[in-house]
Each structure stands twice: as structure tokens, then as C-alpha cells.
GROMACS .gro file of N, CA, C and O in nm:
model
  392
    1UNK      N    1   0.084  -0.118   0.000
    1UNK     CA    2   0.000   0.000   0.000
    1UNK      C    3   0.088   0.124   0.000
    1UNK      O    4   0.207   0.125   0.033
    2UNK      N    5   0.031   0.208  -0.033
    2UNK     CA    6   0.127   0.344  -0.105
    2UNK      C    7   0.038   0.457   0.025
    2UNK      O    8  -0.084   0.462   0.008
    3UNK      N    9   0.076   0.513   0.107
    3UNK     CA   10   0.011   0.617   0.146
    3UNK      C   11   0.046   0.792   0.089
    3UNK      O   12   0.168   0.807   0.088
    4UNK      N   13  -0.013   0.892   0.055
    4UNK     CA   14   0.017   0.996   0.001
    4UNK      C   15  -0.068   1.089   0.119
    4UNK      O   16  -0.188   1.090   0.147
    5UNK      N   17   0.066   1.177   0.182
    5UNK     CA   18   0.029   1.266   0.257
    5UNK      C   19   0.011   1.411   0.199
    5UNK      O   20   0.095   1.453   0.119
    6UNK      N   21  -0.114   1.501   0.242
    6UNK     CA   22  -0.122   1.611   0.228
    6UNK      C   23  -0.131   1.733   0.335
    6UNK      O   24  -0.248   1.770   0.338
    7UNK      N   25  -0.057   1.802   0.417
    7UNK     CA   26  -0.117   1.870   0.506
    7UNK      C   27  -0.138   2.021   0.467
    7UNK      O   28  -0.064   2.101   0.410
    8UNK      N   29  -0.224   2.027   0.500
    8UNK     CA   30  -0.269   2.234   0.479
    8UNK      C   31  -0.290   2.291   0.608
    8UNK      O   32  -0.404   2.261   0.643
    9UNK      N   33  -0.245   2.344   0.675
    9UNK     CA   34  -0.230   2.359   0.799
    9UNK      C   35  -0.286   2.216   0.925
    9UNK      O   36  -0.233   2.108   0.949
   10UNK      N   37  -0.390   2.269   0.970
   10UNK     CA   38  -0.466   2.213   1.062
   10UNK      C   39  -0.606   2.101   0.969
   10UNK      O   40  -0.727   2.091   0.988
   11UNK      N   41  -0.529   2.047   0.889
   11UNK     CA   42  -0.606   1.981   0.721
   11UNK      C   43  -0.536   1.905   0.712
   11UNK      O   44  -0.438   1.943   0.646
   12UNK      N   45  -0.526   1.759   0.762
   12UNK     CA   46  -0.426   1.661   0.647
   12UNK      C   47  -0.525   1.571   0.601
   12UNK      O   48  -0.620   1.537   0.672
   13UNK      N   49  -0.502   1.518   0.450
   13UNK     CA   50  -0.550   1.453   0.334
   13UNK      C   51  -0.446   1.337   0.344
   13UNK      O   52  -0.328   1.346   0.309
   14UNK      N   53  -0.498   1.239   0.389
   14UNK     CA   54  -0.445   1.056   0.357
   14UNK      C   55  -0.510   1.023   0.249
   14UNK      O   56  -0.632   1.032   0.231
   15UNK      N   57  -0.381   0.960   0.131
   15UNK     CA   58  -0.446   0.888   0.013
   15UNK      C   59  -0.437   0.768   0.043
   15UNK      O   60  -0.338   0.759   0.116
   16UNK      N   61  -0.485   0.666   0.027
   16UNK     CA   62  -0.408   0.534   0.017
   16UNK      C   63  -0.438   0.500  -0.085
   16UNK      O   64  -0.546   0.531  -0.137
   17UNK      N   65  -0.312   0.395  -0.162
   17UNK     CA   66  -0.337   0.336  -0.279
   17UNK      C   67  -0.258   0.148  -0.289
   17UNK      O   68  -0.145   0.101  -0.305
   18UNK      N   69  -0.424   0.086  -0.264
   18UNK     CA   70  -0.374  -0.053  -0.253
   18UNK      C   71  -0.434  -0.114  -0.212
   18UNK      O   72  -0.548  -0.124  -0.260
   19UNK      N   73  -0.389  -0.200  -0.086
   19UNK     CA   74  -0.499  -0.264  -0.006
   19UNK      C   75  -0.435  -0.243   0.136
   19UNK      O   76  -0.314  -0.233   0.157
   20UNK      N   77  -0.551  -0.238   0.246
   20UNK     CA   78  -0.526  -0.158   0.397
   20UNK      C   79  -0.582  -0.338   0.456
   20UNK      O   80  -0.700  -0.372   0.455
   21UNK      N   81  -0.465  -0.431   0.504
   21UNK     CA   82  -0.445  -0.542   0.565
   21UNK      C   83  -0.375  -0.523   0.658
   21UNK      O   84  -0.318  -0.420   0.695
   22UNK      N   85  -0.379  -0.655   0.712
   22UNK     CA   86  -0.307  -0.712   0.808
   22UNK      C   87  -0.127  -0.636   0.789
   22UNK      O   88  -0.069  -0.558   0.865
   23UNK      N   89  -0.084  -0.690   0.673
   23UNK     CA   90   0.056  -0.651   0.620
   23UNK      C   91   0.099  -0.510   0.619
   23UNK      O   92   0.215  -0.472   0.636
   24UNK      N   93  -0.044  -0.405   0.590
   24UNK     CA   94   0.048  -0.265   0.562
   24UNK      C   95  -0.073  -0.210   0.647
   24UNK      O   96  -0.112  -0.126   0.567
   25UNK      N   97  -0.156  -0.200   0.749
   25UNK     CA   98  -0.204  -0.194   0.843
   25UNK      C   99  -0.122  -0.079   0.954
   25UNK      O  100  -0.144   0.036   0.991
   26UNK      N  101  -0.027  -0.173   0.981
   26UNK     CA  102   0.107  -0.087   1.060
   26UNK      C  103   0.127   0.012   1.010
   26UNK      O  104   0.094   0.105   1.083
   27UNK      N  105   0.176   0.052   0.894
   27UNK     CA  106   0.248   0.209   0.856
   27UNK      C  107   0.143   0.276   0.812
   27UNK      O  108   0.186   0.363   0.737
   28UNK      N  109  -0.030   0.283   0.822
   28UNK     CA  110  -0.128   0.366   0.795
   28UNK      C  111  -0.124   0.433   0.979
   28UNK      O  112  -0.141   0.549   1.015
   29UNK      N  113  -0.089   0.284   1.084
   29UNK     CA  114  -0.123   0.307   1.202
   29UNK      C  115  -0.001   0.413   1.248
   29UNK      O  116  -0.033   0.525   1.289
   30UNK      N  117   0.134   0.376   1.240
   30UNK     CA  118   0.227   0.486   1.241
   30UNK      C  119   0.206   0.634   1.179
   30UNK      O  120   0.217   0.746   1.230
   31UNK      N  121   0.174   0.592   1.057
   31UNK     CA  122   0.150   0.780   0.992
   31UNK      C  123   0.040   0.817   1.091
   31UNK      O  124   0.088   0.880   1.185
   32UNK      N  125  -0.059   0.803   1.099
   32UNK     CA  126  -0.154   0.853   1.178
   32UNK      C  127  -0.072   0.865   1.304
   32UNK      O  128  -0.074   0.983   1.338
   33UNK      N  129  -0.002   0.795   1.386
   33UNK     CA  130   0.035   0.834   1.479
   33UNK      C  131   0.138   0.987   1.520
   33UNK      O  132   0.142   1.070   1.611
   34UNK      N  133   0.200   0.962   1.411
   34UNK     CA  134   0.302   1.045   1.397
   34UNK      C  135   0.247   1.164   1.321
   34UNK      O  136   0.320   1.255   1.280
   35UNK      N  137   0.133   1.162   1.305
   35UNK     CA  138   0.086   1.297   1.189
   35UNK      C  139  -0.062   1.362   1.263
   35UNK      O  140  -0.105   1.471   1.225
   36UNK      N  141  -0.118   1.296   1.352
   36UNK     CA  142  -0.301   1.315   1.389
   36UNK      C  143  -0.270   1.513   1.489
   36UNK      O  144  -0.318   1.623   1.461
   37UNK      N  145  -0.192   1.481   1.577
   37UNK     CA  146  -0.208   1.586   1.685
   37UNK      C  147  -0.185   1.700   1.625
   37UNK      O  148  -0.086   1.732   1.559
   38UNK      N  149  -0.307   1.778   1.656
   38UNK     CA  150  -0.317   1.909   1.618
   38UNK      C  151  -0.385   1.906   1.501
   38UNK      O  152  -0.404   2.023   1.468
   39UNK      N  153  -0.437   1.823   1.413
   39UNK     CA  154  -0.488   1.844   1.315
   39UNK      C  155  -0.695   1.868   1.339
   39UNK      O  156  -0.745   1.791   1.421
   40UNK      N  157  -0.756   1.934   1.293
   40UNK     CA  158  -0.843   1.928   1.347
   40UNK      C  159  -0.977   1.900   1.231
   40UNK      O  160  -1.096   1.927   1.246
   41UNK      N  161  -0.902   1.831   1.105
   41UNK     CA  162  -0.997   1.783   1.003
   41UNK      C  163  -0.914   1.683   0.930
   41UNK      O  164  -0.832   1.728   0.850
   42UNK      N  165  -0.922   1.547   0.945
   42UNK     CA  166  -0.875   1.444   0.899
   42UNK      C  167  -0.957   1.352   0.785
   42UNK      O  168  -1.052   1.281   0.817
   43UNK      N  169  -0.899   1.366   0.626
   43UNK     CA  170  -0.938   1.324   0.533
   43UNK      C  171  -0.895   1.213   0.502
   43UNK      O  172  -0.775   1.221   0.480
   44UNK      N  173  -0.958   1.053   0.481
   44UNK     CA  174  -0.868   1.006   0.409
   44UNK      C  175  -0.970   0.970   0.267
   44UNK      O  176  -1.091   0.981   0.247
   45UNK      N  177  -0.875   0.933   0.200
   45UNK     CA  178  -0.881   0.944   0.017
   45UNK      C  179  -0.879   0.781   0.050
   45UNK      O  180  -0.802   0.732   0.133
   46UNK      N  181  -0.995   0.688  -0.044
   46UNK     CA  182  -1.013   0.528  -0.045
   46UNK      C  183  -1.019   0.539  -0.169
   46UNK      O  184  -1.028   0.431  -0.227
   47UNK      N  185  -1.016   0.708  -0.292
   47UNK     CA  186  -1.030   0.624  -0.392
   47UNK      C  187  -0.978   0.527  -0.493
   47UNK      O  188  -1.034   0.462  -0.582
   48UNK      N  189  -0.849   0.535  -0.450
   48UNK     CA  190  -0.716   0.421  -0.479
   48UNK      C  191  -0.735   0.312  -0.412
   48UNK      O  192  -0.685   0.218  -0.474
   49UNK      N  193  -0.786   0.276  -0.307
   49UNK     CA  194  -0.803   0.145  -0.236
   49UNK      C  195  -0.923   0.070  -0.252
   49UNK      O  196  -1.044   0.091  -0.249
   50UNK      N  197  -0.827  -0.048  -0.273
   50UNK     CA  198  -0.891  -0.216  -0.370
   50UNK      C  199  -0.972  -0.241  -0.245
   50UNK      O  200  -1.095  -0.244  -0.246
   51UNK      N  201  -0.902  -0.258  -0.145
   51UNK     CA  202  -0.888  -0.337  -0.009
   51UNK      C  203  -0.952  -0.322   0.135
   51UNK      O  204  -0.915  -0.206   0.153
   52UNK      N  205  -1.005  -0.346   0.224
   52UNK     CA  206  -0.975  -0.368   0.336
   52UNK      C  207  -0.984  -0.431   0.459
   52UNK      O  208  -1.102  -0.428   0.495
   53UNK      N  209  -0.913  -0.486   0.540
   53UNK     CA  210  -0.954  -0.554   0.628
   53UNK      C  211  -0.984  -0.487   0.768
   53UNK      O  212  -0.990  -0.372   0.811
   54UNK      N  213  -1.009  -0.681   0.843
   54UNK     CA  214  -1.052  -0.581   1.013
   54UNK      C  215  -0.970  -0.480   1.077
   54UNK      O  216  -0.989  -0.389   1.157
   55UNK      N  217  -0.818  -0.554   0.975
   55UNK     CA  218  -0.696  -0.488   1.056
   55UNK      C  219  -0.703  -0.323   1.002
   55UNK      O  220  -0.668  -0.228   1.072
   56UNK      N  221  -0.744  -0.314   0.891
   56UNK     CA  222  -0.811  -0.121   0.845
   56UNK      C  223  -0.868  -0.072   0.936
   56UNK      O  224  -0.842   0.027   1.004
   57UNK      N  225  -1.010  -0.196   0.937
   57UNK     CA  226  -1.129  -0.090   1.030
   57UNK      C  227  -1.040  -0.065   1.165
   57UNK      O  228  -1.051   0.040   1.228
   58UNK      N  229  -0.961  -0.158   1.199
   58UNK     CA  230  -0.952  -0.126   1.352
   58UNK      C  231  -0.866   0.002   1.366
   58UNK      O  232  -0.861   0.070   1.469
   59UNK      N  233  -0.789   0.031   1.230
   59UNK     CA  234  -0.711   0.134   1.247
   59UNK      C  235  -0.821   0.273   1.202
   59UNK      O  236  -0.800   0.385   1.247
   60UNK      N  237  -0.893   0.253   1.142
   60UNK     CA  238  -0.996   0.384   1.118
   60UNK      C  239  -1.054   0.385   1.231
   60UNK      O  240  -1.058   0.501   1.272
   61UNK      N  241  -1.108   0.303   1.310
   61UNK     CA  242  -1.212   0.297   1.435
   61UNK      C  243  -1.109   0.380   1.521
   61UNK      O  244  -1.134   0.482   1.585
   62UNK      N  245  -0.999   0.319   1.510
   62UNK     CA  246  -0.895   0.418   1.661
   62UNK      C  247  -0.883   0.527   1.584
   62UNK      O  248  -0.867   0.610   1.673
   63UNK      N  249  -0.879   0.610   1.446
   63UNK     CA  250  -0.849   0.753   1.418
   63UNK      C  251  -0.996   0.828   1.468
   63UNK      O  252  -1.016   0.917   1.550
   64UNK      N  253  -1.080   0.758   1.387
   64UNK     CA  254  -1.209   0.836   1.419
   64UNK      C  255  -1.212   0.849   1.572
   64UNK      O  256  -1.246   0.965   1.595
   65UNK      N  257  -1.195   0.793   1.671
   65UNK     CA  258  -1.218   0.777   1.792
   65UNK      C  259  -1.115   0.940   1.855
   65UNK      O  260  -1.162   1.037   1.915
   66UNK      N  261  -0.954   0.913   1.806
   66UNK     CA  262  -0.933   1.033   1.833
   66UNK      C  263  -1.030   1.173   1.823
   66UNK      O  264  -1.091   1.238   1.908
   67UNK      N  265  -1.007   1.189   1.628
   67UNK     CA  266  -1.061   1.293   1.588
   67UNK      C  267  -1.217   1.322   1.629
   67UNK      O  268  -1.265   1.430   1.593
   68UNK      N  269  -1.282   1.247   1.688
   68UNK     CA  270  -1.407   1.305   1.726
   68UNK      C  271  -1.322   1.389   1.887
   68UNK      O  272  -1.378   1.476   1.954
   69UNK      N  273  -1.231   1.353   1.907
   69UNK     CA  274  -1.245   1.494   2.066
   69UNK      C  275  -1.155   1.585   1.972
   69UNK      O  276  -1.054   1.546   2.031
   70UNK      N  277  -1.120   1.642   1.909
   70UNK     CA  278  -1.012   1.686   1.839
   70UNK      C  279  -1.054   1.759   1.692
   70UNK      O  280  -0.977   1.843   1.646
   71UNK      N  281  -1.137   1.737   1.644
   71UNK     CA  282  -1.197   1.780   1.504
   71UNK      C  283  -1.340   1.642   1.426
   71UNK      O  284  -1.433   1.580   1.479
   72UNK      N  285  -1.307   1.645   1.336
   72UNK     CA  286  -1.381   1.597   1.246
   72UNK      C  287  -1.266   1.448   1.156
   72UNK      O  288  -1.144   1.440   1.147
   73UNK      N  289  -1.349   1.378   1.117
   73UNK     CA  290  -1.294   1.300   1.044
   73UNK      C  291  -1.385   1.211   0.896
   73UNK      O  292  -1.474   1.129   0.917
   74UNK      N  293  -1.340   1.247   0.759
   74UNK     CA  294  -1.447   1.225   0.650
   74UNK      C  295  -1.322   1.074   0.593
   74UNK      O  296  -1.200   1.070   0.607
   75UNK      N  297  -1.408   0.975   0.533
   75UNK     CA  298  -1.374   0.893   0.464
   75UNK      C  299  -1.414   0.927   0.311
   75UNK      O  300  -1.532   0.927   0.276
   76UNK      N  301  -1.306   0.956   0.221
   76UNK     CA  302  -1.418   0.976   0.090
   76UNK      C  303  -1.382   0.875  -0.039
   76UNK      O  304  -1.273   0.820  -0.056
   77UNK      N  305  -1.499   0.865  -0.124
   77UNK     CA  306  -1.489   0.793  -0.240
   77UNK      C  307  -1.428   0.655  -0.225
   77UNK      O  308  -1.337   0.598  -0.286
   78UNK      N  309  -1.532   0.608  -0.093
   78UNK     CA  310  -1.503   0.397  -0.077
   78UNK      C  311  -1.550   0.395  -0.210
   78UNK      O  312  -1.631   0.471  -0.264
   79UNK      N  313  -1.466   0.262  -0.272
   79UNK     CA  314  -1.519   0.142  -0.369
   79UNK      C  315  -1.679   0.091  -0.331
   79UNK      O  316  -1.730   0.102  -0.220
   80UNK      N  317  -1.733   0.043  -0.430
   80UNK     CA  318  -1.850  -0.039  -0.364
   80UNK      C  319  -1.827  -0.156  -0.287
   80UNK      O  320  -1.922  -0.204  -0.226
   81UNK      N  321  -1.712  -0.209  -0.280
   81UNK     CA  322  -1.666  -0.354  -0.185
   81UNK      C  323  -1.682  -0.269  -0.097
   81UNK      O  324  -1.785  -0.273  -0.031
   82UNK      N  325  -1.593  -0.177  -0.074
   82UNK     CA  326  -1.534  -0.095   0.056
   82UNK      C  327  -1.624  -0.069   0.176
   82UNK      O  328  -1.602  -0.068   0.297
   83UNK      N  329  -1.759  -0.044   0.085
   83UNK     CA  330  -1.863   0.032   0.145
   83UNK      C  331  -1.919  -0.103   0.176
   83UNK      O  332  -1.904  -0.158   0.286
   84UNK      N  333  -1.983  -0.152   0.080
   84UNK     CA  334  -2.013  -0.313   0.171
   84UNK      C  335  -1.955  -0.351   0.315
   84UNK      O  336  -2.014  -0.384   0.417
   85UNK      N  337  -1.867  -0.341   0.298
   85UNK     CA  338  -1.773  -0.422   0.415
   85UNK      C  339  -1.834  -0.277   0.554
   85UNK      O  340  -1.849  -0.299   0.674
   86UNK      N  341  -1.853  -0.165   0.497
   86UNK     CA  342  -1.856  -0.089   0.615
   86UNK      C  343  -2.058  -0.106   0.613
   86UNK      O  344  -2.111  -0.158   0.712
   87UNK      N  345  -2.108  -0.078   0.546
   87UNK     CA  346  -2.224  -0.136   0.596
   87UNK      C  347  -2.257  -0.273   0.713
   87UNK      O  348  -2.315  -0.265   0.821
   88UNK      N  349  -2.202  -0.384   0.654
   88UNK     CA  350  -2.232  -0.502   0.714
   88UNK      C  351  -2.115  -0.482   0.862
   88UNK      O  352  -2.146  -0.536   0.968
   89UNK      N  353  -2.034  -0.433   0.854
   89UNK     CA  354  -1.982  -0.434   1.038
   89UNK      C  355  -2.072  -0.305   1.066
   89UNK      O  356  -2.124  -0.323   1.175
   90UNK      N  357  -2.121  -0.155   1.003
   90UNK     CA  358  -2.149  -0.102   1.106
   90UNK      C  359  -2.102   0.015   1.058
   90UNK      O  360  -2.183   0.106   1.041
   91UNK      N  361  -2.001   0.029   1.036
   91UNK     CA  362  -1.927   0.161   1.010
   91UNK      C  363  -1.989   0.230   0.925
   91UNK      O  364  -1.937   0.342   0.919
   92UNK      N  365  -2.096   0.215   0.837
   92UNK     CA  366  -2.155   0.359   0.758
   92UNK      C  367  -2.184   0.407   0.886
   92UNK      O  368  -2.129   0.517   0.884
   93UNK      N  369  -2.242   0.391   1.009
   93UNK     CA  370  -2.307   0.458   1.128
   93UNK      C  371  -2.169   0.518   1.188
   93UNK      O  372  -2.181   0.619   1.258
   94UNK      N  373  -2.067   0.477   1.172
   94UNK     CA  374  -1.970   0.554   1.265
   94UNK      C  375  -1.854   0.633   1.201
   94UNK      O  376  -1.808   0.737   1.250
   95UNK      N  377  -1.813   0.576   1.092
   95UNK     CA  378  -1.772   0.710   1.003
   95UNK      C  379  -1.879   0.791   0.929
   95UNK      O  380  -1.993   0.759   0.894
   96UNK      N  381  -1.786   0.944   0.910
   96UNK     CA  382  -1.837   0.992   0.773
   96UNK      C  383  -1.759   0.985   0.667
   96UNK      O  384  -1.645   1.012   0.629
   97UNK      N  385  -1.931   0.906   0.610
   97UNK     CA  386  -1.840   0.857   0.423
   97UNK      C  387  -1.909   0.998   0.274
   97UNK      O  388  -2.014   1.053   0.238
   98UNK      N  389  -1.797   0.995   0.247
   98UNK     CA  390  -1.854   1.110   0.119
   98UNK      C  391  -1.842   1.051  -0.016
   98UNK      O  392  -1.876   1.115  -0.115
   0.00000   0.00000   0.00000
């Protein structure tokens, strides 16, 4: 998986391009770690991503979880798999998808 960072001040834009597994899971969970504080509108870009697993959601479930005390957080342009997969666990109700 390819991640492409954008920040505009208090604005960062995550692209990913690939698939968000078990395998590259970790360095979506690092960038976010190393990039979330202080930001107070967190984008990420799915429209490059094939992919994802529990090991994604669990890493979107812990960003969103930040960014709700902290700002806002939008998921935009899931695949139709993508969105499947977030319907049937749940997550259209807990992210916002655009």
C-alpha cells in the first residue's frame, strides 16, 4: 500500500493506494500516529483502495475515535466492496463517508 500525505495547515489529506491489511495496516497506524495531533480535520482518500480488512477498520475505528475529541474526520470515495464491508460491520453509522 502506497500512502500519500497532504497537510494544509490544521487539514491533512491521507491517500491510500492498494490494499489496507493485516501486512500494511502498521504504517497507515504509524502515519496517523506520527501525523493526527493538532490536526483538526482528517481526510482520508479510499479512492485508490482495492482493499480492506478488520486490521483497516480497527485502524480507522482508533483515528475516528481520536478525531471526534479533536476535530472531524471524513472517509471519501469507498469502492463499492469498501462500502459493503462498512455497511455489514457497522461503520456507515460511525464514520463519515462522502
Amino acid at each position: 500500500m502506497e500512502i500519500i500525505k497532504t497537510l494544509n495547515g490544521e487539514n491533512l489529506t491521507i491517500k491510500l493506494i492498494g490494499r489496507l491489511d493485516t501486512t500494511t495496516s502498521p504504517s497507515l497506524e504509524k502515519e496517523l500516529q506520527n501525523s493526527i495531533e493538532g490536526i483538526t480535520k482528517l481526510v482520508i482518500d479510499f479512492s485508490k483502495l482495492d482493499y480492506i480488512s478488520s486490521a483497516g477498520l480497527r485502524i480507522l475505528l482508533a483515528a475516528q475515535k481520536i478525531m471526534n475529541k479533536q476535530g472531524e474526520m471524513i472517509v471519501l470515495n469507498p469502492n463499492e466492496t469498501i462500502n459493503e464491508v462498512f455497511e455489514i460491520t457497522g461503520f456507515i453509522d460511525i464514520l463519515t463517508i462522502e
